[in-house]
mmCIF file of C-alpha atoms in Angstrom:
data_model
loop_
_atom_site.group_PDB
_atom_site.id
_atom_site.type_symbol
_atom_site.label_atom_id
_atom_site.label_comp_id
_atom_site.label_asym_id
_atom_site.label_seq_id
_atom_site.Cartn_x
_atom_site.Cartn_y
_atom_site.Cartn_z
ATOM 1 C CA MET A 1 -13.812 11.936 -17.643
ATOM 2 C CA SER A 2 -11.370 11.173 -14.815
ATOM 3 C CA ALA A 3 -10.950 7.928 -12.877
ATOM 4 C CA ALA A 4 -12.541 9.718 -9.931
ATOM 5 C CA GLU A 5 -15.728 10.145 -11.967
ATOM 6 C CA THR A 6 -15.805 6.653 -13.529
ATOM 7 C CA GLY A 7 -14.106 4.652 -10.837
ATOM 8 C CA ALA A 8 -10.640 3.337 -11.436
ATOM 9 C CA VAL A 9 -10.390 -0.372 -12.082
ATOM 10 C CA LEU A 10 -8.326 -2.332 -9.544
ATOM 11 C CA ARG A 11 -6.317 -5.299 -10.795
ATOM 12 C CA GLY A 12 -3.253 -7.243 -9.771
ATOM 13 C CA MET A 13 0.076 -5.552 -10.477
ATOM 14 C CA ARG A 14 2.149 -7.198 -13.203
ATOM 15 C CA TRP A 15 5.699 -6.691 -14.367
ATOM 16 C CA TRP A 16 4.665 -4.367 -17.189
ATOM 17 C CA ASP A 17 3.148 -2.021 -14.563
ATOM 18 C CA ILE A 18 6.530 -1.361 -12.928
ATOM 19 C CA GLU A 19 7.547 1.460 -15.321
ATOM 20 C CA PRO A 20 4.334 3.561 -14.820
ATOM 21 C CA VAL A 21 4.331 2.731 -11.124
ATOM 22 C CA LEU A 22 7.940 4.053 -10.852
ATOM 23 C CA ALA A 23 6.887 7.280 -12.583
ATOM 24 C CA LEU A 24 4.008 7.759 -10.095
ATOM 25 C CA GLU A 25 6.336 6.769 -7.211
ATOM 26 C CA ALA A 26 8.869 9.427 -8.253
ATOM 27 C CA ALA A 27 6.198 12.105 -8.571
ATOM 28 C CA LEU A 28 4.697 11.346 -5.154
ATOM 29 C CA PHE A 29 7.760 10.378 -3.136
ATOM 30 C CA PRO A 30 10.738 12.223 -4.779
ATOM 31 C CA GLU A 31 13.024 11.955 -1.742
ATOM 32 C CA ASP A 32 12.457 8.290 -0.850
ATOM 33 C CA ALA A 33 10.977 6.596 -3.927
ATOM 34 C CA TRP A 34 11.277 2.830 -4.201
ATOM 35 C CA SER A 35 13.700 1.502 -6.828
ATOM 36 C CA GLU A 36 12.814 -0.694 -9.773
ATOM 37 C CA GLY A 37 14.545 -3.580 -8.038
ATOM 38 C CA MET A 38 12.408 -3.196 -4.961
ATOM 39 C CA PHE A 39 9.218 -3.568 -7.042
ATOM 40 C CA TRP A 40 10.637 -6.526 -8.930
ATOM 41 C CA SER A 41 11.513 -8.216 -5.661
ATOM 42 C CA GLU A 42 8.066 -7.633 -4.224
ATOM 43 C CA LEU A 43 6.329 -8.968 -7.338
ATOM 44 C CA ALA A 44 8.525 -12.092 -7.257
ATOM 45 C CA HIS A 45 6.809 -12.928 -3.923
ATOM 46 C CA ALA A 46 3.294 -12.147 -5.189
ATOM 47 C CA ARG A 47 2.660 -15.221 -7.348
ATOM 48 C CA GLY A 48 2.074 -18.906 -6.780
ATOM 49 C CA PRO A 49 0.855 -21.047 -3.932
ATOM 50 C CA ARG A 50 3.506 -19.704 -1.535
ATOM 51 C CA ALA A 51 2.815 -16.028 -2.250
ATOM 52 C CA THR A 52 3.496 -13.715 0.661
ATOM 53 C CA ARG A 53 2.719 -10.482 -1.174
ATOM 54 C CA HIS A 54 -0.272 -8.827 -2.771
ATOM 55 C CA TYR A 55 0.158 -5.824 -5.117
ATOM 56 C CA VAL A 56 -2.636 -4.038 -6.911
ATOM 57 C CA VAL A 57 -2.801 -1.138 -9.356
ATOM 58 C CA ALA A 58 -5.655 1.276 -10.095
ATOM 59 C CA GLU A 59 -6.162 1.962 -13.776
ATOM 60 C CA ASP A 60 -8.194 4.830 -15.252
ATOM 61 C CA PRO A 61 -10.607 3.073 -17.657
ATOM 62 C CA ALA A 62 -10.788 6.141 -19.909
ATOM 63 C CA ASP A 63 -7.116 6.180 -20.875
ATOM 64 C CA GLY A 64 -5.449 3.203 -19.221
ATOM 65 C CA ARG A 65 -3.264 5.450 -17.029
ATOM 66 C CA LEU A 66 -2.219 4.028 -13.675
ATOM 67 C CA VAL A 67 -3.555 6.336 -10.974
ATOM 68 C CA GLY A 68 -2.647 4.345 -7.872
ATOM 69 C CA TYR A 69 -1.060 1.237 -6.427
ATOM 70 C CA ALA A 70 -0.724 -0.572 -3.177
ATOM 71 C CA GLY A 71 1.061 -3.550 -1.683
ATOM 72 C CA LEU A 72 0.843 -5.860 1.288
ATOM 73 C CA ALA A 73 3.310 -8.333 2.756
ATOM 74 C CA ALA A 74 2.077 -11.188 4.941
ATOM 75 C CA ALA A 75 3.870 -13.725 7.184
ATOM 76 C CA GLY A 76 3.262 -15.441 10.482
ATOM 77 C CA GLY A 77 -0.197 -13.982 11.094
ATOM 78 C CA LEU A 78 1.007 -10.424 10.443
ATOM 79 C CA GLY A 79 0.246 -8.218 7.499
ATOM 80 C CA ASP A 80 2.267 -5.119 6.627
ATOM 81 C CA VAL A 81 1.110 -2.412 4.233
ATOM 82 C CA GLN A 82 4.300 -1.947 2.200
ATOM 83 C CA THR A 83 3.082 0.922 0.056
ATOM 84 C CA ILE A 84 -0.049 2.785 -0.962
ATOM 85 C CA ALA A 85 -0.134 5.720 -3.369
ATOM 86 C CA VAL A 86 -2.721 7.663 -5.344
ATOM 87 C CA ALA A 87 -2.036 10.194 -8.134
ATOM 88 C CA ARG A 88 -2.520 13.768 -6.909
ATOM 89 C CA ASP A 89 -5.325 14.388 -9.410
ATOM 90 C CA GLN A 90 -7.236 11.515 -7.743
ATOM 91 C CA TRP A 91 -6.912 12.753 -4.149
ATOM 92 C CA GLY A 92 -10.291 13.008 -2.517
ATOM 93 C CA SER A 93 -11.867 10.505 -4.957
ATOM 94 C CA GLY A 94 -11.971 7.627 -2.474
ATOM 95 C CA LEU A 95 -9.335 5.697 -4.413
ATOM 96 C CA GLY A 96 -6.994 5.454 -1.412
ATOM 97 C CA ALA A 97 -9.842 3.892 0.619
ATOM 98 C CA ARG A 98 -10.543 1.417 -2.188
ATOM 99 C CA LEU A 99 -6.876 0.401 -2.356
ATOM 100 C CA LEU A 100 -6.650 -0.014 1.396
ATOM 101 C CA THR A 101 -9.904 -2.033 1.404
ATOM 102 C CA ASP A 102 -8.350 -4.331 -1.199
ATOM 103 C CA LEU A 103 -5.236 -4.851 0.936
ATOM 104 C CA LEU A 104 -7.286 -5.588 4.045
ATOM 105 C CA LYS A 105 -9.388 -8.101 2.173
ATOM 106 C CA GLU A 106 -6.163 -9.861 1.143
ATOM 107 C CA ALA A 107 -4.856 -9.690 4.764
ATOM 108 C CA THR A 108 -7.972 -11.671 5.725
ATOM 109 C CA ALA A 109 -7.328 -14.159 2.909
ATOM 110 C CA PHE A 110 -3.720 -14.510 4.183
ATOM 111 C CA GLU A 111 -5.257 -15.207 7.658
ATOM 112 C CA CYS A 112 -3.488 -12.246 9.261
ATOM 113 C CA ASP A 113 -4.490 -11.383 12.792
ATOM 114 C CA GLU A 114 -3.255 -7.803 12.519
ATOM 115 C CA VAL A 115 -1.917 -5.386 9.957
ATOM 116 C CA LEU A 116 0.836 -2.890 10.577
ATOM 117 C CA LEU A 117 1.960 0.115 8.551
ATOM 118 C CA GLU A 118 4.355 3.041 8.702
ATOM 119 C CA VAL A 119 3.245 6.506 7.634
ATOM 120 C CA ARG A 120 5.226 9.722 7.554
ATOM 121 C CA VAL A 121 4.504 11.843 10.620
ATOM 122 C CA ASP A 122 3.941 14.811 8.284
ATOM 123 C CA ASN A 123 1.339 12.925 6.143
ATOM 124 C CA THR A 124 -1.805 13.754 8.061
ATOM 125 C CA ARG A 125 -4.083 12.959 5.057
ATOM 126 C CA ALA A 126 -2.922 9.363 5.045
ATOM 127 C CA GLN A 127 -3.080 9.082 8.844
ATOM 128 C CA LYS A 128 -6.723 10.190 8.762
ATOM 129 C CA LEU A 129 -7.498 7.526 6.133
ATOM 130 C CA TYR A 130 -5.916 4.800 8.262
ATOM 131 C CA GLU A 131 -7.716 6.042 11.380
ATOM 132 C CA ARG A 132 -11.054 5.807 9.526
ATOM 133 C CA PHE A 133 -10.290 2.119 8.935
ATOM 134 C CA GLY A 134 -9.514 1.542 12.609
ATOM 135 C CA PHE A 135 -5.742 1.691 12.600
ATOM 136 C CA GLU A 136 -4.308 2.969 15.893
ATOM 137 C CA PRO A 137 -0.888 4.512 16.516
ATOM 138 C CA ILE A 138 1.448 2.237 18.464
ATOM 139 C CA GLY A 139 4.831 3.968 18.142
ATOM 140 C CA PHE A 140 7.416 5.754 16.024
ATOM 141 C CA ARG A 141 10.390 4.807 13.924
ATOM 142 C CA ARG A 142 12.849 7.657 14.173
ATOM 143 C CA GLY A 143 14.414 8.736 10.924
ATOM 144 C CA TYR A 144 12.631 5.948 9.007
ATOM 145 C CA TYR A 145 12.219 7.843 5.759
ATOM 146 C CA GLN A 146 15.594 8.602 4.215
ATOM 147 C CA PRO A 147 17.339 10.674 3.043
ATOM 148 C CA GLY A 148 15.022 13.277 4.605
ATOM 149 C CA ASN A 149 15.353 11.678 8.061
ATOM 150 C CA VAL A 150 11.567 11.917 8.587
ATOM 151 C CA ASP A 151 10.022 9.871 11.388
ATOM 152 C CA ALA A 152 7.350 7.288 10.728
ATOM 153 C CA LEU A 153 4.239 6.758 12.825
ATOM 154 C CA VAL A 154 3.610 2.994 13.212
ATOM 155 C CA MET A 155 -0.091 2.029 13.199
ATOM 156 C CA ARG A 156 -1.827 -1.261 13.818
ATOM 157 C CA LEU A 157 -5.209 -2.762 12.969
ATOM 158 C CA THR A 158 -6.609 -5.979 14.442
ATOM 159 C CA VAL A 159 -8.247 -7.821 11.589
ATOM 160 C CA GLN A 160 -11.823 -8.754 12.491
ATOM 161 C CA GLY A 161 -12.681 -12.429 12.540
ATOM 162 C CA THR A 162 -9.097 -13.615 13.002
ATOM 163 C CA GLU A 163 -8.486 -12.858 16.639
ATOM 164 C CA THR A 164 -8.141 -16.575 17.531
ATOM 165 C CA ASP A 165 -4.849 -18.343 17.290
ATOM 166 C CA SER A 166 -3.851 -18.978 13.712
ATOM 167 C CA ASP A 167 -0.957 -20.545 11.885
ATOM 168 C CA GLY A 168 -1.739 -17.616 9.580
ATOM 169 C CA CYS A 169 -0.116 -16.131 6.571
#
């Protein structure tokens, strides 16, 4: 039974998740995969009372395999989706929406007024997911994804219930 059938379990990412996350990262983003050091750096900011990051993994309860992960950075009232990924065999299962929902819940907890993200211009599947959640395109970052020199579409979501002035994140 796959995680799609049983529902992957979401939990906070820990240091021991970095190796399987890197394997999934390399499979999904072979040209521009994050390095081990990048994940270590992000996790270093995800703990304690001054945390500015939230990282989550999705684990298949049948075999313990990591089938997705996502991360959010937050500062000054602004959230930024750093990464979101779902194993190919889980595409269409709703796992991407669950991961994004988790990040947006955390953006509210961080008192973010808005959340930004970059998505490859050629990744229409992800763009449609973000649009379903209310993200709107606001611009482009030319050549953002390297070494392929692929442009990024920048999208923004105003977080409901936080539109008033906030010292935020």
